[in-house]
CSV table of C-alpha atoms and ligand atoms in Angstrom, one decimal:
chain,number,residue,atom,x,y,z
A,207,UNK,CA,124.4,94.2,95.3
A,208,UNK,CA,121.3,96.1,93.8
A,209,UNK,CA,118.4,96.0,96.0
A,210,UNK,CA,115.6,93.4,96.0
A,211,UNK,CA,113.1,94.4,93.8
A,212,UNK,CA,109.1,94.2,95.2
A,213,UNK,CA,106.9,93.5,91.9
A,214,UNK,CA,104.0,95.0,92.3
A,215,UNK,CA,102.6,93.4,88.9
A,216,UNK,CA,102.9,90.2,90.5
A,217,UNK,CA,101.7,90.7,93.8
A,218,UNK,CA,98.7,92.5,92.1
A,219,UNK,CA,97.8,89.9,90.5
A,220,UNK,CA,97.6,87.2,93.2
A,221,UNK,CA,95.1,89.8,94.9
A,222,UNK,CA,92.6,90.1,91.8
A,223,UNK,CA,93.0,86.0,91.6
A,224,UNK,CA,91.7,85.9,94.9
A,225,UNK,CA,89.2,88.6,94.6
A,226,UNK,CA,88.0,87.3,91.2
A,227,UNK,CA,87.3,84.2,93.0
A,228,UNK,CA,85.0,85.9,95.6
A,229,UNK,CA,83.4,87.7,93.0
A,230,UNK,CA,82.4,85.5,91.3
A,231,UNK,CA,81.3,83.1,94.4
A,232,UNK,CA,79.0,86.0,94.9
A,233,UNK,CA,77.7,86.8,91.5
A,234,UNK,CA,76.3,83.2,91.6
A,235,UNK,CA,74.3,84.5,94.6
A,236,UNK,CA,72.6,87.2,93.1
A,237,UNK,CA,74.1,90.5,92.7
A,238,UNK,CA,77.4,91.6,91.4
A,239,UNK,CA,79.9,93.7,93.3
A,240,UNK,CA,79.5,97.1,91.5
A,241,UNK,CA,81.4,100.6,91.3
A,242,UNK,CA,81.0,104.0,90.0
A,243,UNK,CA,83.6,106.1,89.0
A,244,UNK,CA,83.3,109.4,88.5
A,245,UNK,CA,85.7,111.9,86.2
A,246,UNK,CA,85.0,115.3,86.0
A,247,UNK,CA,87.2,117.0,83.0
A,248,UNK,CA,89.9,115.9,80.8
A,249,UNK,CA,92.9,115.5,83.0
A,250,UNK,CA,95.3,113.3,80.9
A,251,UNK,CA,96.6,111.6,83.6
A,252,UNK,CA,93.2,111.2,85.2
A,253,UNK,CA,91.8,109.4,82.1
A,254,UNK,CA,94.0,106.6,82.1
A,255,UNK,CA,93.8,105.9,86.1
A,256,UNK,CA,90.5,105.9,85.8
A,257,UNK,CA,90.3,103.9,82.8
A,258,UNK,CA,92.6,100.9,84.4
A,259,UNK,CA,90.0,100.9,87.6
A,260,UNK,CA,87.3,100.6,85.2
A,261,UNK,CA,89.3,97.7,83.7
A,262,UNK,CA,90.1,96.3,86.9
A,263,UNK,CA,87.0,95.7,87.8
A,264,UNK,CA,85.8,94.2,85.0
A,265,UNK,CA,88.5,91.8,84.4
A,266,UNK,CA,87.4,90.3,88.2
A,267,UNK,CA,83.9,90.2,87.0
A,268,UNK,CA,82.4,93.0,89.1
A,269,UNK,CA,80.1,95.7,87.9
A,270,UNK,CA,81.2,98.7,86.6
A,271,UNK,CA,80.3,102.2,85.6
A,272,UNK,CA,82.4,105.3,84.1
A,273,UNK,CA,81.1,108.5,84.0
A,274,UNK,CA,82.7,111.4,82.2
A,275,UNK,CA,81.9,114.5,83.1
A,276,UNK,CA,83.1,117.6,81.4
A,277,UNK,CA,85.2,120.5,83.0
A,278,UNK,CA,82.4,122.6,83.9
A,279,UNK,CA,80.2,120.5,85.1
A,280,UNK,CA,78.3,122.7,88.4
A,281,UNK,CA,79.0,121.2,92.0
A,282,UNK,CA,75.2,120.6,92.3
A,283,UNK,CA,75.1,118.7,89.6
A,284,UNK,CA,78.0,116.2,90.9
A,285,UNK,CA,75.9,116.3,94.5
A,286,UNK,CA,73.4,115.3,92.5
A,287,UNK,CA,74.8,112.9,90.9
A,288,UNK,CA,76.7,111.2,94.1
A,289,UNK,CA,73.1,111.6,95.8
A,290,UNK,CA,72.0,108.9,93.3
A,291,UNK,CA,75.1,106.4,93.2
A,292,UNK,CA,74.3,106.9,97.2
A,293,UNK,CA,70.7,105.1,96.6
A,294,UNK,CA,72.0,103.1,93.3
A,295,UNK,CA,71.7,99.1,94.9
A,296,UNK,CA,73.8,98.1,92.0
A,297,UNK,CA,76.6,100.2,92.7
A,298,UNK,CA,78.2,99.4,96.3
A,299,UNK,CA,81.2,101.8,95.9
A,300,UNK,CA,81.5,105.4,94.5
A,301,UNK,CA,85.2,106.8,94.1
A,302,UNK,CA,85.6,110.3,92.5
A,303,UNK,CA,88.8,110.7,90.7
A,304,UNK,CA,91.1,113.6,92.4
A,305,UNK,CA,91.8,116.1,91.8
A,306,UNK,CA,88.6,118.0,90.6
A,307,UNK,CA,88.6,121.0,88.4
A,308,UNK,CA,89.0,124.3,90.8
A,309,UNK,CA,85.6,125.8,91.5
A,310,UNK,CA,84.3,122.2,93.1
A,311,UNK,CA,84.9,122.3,96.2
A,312,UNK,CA,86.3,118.3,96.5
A,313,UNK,CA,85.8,118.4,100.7
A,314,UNK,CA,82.4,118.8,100.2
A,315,UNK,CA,82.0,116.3,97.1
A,316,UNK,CA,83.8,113.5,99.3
A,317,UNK,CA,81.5,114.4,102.3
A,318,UNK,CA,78.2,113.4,100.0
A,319,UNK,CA,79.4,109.7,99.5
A,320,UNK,CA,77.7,107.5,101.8
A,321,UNK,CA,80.4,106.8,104.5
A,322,UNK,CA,79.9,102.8,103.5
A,323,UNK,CA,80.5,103.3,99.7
A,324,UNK,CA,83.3,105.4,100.1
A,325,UNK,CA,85.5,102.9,98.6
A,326,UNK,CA,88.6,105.5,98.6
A,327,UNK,CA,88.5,106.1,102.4
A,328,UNK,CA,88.8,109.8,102.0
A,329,UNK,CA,85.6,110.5,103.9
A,330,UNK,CA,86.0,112.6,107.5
A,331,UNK,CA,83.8,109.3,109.1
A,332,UNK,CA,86.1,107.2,107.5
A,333,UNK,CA,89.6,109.2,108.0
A,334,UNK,CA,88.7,109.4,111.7
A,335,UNK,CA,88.0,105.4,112.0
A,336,UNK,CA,91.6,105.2,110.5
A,337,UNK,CA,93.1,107.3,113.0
A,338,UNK,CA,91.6,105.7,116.0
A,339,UNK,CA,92.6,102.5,114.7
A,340,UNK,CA,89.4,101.3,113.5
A,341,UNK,CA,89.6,101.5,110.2
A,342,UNK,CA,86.6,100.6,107.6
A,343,UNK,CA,88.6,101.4,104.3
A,344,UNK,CA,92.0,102.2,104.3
A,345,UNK,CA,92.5,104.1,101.3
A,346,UNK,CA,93.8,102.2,98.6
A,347,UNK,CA,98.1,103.5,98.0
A,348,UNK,CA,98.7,103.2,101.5
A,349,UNK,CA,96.6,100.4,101.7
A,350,UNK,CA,98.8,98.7,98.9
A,351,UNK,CA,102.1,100.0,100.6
A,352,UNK,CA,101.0,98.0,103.2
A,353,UNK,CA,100.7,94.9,101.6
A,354,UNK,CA,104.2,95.2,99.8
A,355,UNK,CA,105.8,95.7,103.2
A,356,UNK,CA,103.8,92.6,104.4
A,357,UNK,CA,105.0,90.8,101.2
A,358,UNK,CA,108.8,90.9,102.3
A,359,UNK,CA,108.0,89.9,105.8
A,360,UNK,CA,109.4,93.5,106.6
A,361,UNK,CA,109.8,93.4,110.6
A,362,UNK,CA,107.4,96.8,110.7
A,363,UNK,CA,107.3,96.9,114.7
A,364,UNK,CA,109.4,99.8,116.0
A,365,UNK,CA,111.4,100.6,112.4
A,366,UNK,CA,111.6,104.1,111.6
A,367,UNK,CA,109.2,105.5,109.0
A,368,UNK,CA,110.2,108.4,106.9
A,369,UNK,CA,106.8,109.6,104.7
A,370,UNK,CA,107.8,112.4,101.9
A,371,UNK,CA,104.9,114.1,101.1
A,372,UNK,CA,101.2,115.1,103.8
A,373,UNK,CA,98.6,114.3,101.3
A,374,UNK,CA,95.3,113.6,102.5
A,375,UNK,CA,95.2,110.8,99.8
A,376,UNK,CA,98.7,109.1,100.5
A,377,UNK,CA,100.7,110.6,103.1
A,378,UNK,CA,98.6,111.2,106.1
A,379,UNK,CA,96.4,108.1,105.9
A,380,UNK,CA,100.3,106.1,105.3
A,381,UNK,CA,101.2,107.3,108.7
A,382,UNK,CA,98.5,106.1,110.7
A,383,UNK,CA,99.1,103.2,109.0
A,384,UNK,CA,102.7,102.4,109.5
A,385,UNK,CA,101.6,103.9,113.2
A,386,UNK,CA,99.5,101.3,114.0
A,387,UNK,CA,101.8,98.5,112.5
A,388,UNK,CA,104.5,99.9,115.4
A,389,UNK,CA,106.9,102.3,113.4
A,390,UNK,CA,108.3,105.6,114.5
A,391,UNK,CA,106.8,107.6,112.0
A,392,UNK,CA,107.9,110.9,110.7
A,393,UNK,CA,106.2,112.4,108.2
A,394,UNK,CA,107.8,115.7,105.8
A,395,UNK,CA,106.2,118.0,103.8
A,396,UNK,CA,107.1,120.9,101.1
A,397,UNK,CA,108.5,122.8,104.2
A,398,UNK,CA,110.9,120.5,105.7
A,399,UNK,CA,113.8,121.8,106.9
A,400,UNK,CA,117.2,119.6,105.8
A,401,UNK,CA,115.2,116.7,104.0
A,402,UNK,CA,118.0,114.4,103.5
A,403,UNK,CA,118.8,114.2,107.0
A,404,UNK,CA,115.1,112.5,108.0
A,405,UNK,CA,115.2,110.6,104.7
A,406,UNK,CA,118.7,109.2,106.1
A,407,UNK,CA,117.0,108.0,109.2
A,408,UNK,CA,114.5,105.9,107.7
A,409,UNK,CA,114.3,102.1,107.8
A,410,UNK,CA,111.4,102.5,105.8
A,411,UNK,CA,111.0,105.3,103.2
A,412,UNK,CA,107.5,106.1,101.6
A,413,UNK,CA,108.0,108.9,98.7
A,414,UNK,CA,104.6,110.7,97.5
A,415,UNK,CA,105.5,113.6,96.4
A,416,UNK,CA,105.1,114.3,92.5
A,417,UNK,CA,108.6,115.6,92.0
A,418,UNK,CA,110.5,113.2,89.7
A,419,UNK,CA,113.5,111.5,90.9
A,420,UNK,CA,113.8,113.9,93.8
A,421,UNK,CA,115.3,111.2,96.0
A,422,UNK,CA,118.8,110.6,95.0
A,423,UNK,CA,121.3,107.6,96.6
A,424,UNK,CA,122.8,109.9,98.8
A,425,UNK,CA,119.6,110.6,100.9
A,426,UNK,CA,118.8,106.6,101.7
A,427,UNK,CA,120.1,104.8,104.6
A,428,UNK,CA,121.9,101.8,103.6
A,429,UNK,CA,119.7,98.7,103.6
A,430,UNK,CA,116.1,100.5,103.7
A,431,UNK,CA,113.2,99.9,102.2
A,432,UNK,CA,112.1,102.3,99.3
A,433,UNK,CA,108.3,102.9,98.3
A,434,UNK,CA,107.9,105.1,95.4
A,435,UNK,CA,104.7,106.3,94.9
A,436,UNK,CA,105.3,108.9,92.6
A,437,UNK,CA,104.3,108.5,88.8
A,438,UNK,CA,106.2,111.2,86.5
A,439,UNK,CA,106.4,111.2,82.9
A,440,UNK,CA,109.4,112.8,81.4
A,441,UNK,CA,110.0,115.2,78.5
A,442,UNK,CA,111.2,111.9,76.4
A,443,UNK,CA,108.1,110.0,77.7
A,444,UNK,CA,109.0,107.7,79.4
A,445,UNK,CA,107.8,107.3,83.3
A,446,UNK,CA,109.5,107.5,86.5
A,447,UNK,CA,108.9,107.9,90.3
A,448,UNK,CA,109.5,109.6,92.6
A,449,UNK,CA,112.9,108.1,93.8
A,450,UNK,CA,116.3,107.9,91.2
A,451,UNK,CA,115.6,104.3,90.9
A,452,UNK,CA,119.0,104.0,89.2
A,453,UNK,CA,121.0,105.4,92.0
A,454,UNK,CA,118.6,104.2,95.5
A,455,UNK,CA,118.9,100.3,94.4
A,456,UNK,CA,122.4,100.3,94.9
A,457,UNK,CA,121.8,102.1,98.4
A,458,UNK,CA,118.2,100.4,99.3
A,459,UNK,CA,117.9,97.0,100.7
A,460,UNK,CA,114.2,96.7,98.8
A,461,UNK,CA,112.3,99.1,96.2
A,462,UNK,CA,109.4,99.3,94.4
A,463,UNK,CA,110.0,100.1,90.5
A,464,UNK,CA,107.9,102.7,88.8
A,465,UNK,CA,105.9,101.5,86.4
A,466,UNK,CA,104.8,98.0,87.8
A,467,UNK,CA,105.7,98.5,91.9
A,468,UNK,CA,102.9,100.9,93.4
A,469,UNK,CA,100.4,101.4,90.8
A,470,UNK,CA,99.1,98.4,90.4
A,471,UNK,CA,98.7,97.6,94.3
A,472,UNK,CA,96.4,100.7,94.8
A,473,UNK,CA,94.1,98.9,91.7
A,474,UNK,CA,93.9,95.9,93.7
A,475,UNK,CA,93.3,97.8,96.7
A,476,UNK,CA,90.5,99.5,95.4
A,477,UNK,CA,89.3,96.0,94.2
A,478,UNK,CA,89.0,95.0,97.5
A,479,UNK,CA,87.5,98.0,98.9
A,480,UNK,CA,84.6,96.9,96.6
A,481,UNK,CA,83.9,93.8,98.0
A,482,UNK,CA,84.1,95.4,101.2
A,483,UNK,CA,81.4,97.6,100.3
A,484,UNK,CA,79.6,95.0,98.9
A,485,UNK,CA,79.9,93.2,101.9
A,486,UNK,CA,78.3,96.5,103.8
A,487,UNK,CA,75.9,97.1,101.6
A,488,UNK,CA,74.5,93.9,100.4
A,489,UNK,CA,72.9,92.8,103.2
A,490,UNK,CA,70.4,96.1,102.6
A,491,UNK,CA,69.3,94.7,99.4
A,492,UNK,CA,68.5,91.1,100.4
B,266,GUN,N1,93.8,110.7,92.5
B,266,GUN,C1,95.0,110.2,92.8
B,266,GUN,N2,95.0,109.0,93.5
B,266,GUN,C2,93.6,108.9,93.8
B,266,GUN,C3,92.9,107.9,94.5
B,266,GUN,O1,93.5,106.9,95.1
B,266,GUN,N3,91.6,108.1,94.6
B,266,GUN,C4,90.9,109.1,93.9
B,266,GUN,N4,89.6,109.2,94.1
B,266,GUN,N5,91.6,110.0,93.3
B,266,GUN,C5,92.9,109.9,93.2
């Protein structure tokens, strides 16, 4: 029997529901939840992420800005720039769309959002809070990983978590996650050594790796639960994940589909990140 499907569409849109409700609760108050996004050159891919957070937000009623940059802009400039948004009261969250073109140095752009607009999660401040359990923001993938797990009642305490792929913005963050949820966590990079044999293990498999389809049936454990973070588009143009959706949902017990599984949780997730920093932040301004 193929494996339950989690829909991310749907579960998405339960959250912005709920959040457009508390939005607009607090727009009758006075100010309106507000975020900046910043894109700095014309990655295709990029464009349209950005342009569906942009969207997001405005579809729930909050504030929101998009700034294009272009490929060259200087890393002072984008200081600059973040320095502002930092002192901006109508913005509450800043999130710079990764990656940035090669000379900016993006550790050092992420390090100049104020630590309580950093609606992504990616600054050190608020990486460490995530890793000592406290977290502030948990960045927004994981974050929404989270909430699909939560959304099958998935028994989390002492399962064994297999994570493909380290990032800063999905792997690592995913861990600490799962960690403090109670999984046995094992996370594989580029340099694993027999991949299939961790992948095997895994109760619950998280795949963020960019290469399409590079988990095949053959690598899942009967009966686990398959998160696919990838997004790939193919020579013919049409878009898959990371996982061979085809052959791991007649293995997998649960999987996310790609388009409409992951995706769309991270938007909600950053959604809620806003209000979170709206929540920090507003109490400055009154
Ligand atoms: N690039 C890919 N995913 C993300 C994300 O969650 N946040 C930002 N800022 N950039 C990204």
């Amino acid at each position: 029997m193929p494996a339950q499907l989690i829909d991310g569409n749907a579960l998405a849109k339960k959250v912005r529901l709920e959040i457009a409700t508390r939005t607009a609760i607090l727009t009758a108050k006075g100010v309106k939840p507000g975020l900046a996004v910043l894109l700095v050159g014309e990655d295709p891919a990029s464009q349209v992420y950005v342009r569906n957070k942009v969207k997001a937000c405005e579809d729930v009623g909050m504030h929101s800005i998009l700034e294009r940059h272009p490929a060259d802009l200087s890393e002072d400039k984008l200081l600059q720039r973040i320095a502002e948004l930092n002192l901006d009261a109508s913005i509450h969250g800043i999130l710079v769309q990764l990656p940035l073109p090669k000379h900016i140095d993006s550790h050092r752009v992420i390090e100049a959002i104020a630590p309580e607009k950093d609606v992504d999660g990616f600054h050190v401040a608020n990486a460490g809070a995530l890793m000592i359990g406290a977290p502030l923001f948990r960045p927004c993938t994981p974050y929404g990983c989270m909430k699909m797990l939560e959304s099958i009642e998935y028994p989390i305490k002492g399962a064994r978590a297999v994570i493909v792929g380290a990032s800063n913005i999905v792997g690592k963050p995913m861990a600490m996650l799962l960690l403090q949820a109670g999984a046995t966590v094992t996370i594989c990079n580029s340099k694993t050594k027999d991949l299939p044999a961790h992948t095997k293990e895994a109760d619950i498999l998280v795949v963020a790796t960019g290469k399409p389809k590079m988990i095949t049936g053959n690598m899942v454990k009967p009966g686990a639960i398959v998160i696919d973070v990838g997004i790939n588009r193919l020579p013919d143009g049409k878009l898959c994940g990371d996982v061979d959706f085809d052959e791991v949902k007649y293995v997998a017990g649960a999987i996310t589909p790609v388009p409409g599984g992951v995706g769309p949780m991270t938007i909600a997730m950053l959604l809620r990140n806003t209000l979170r920093c709206y929540a920090l932040n507003s109490t400055k301004e009154s």
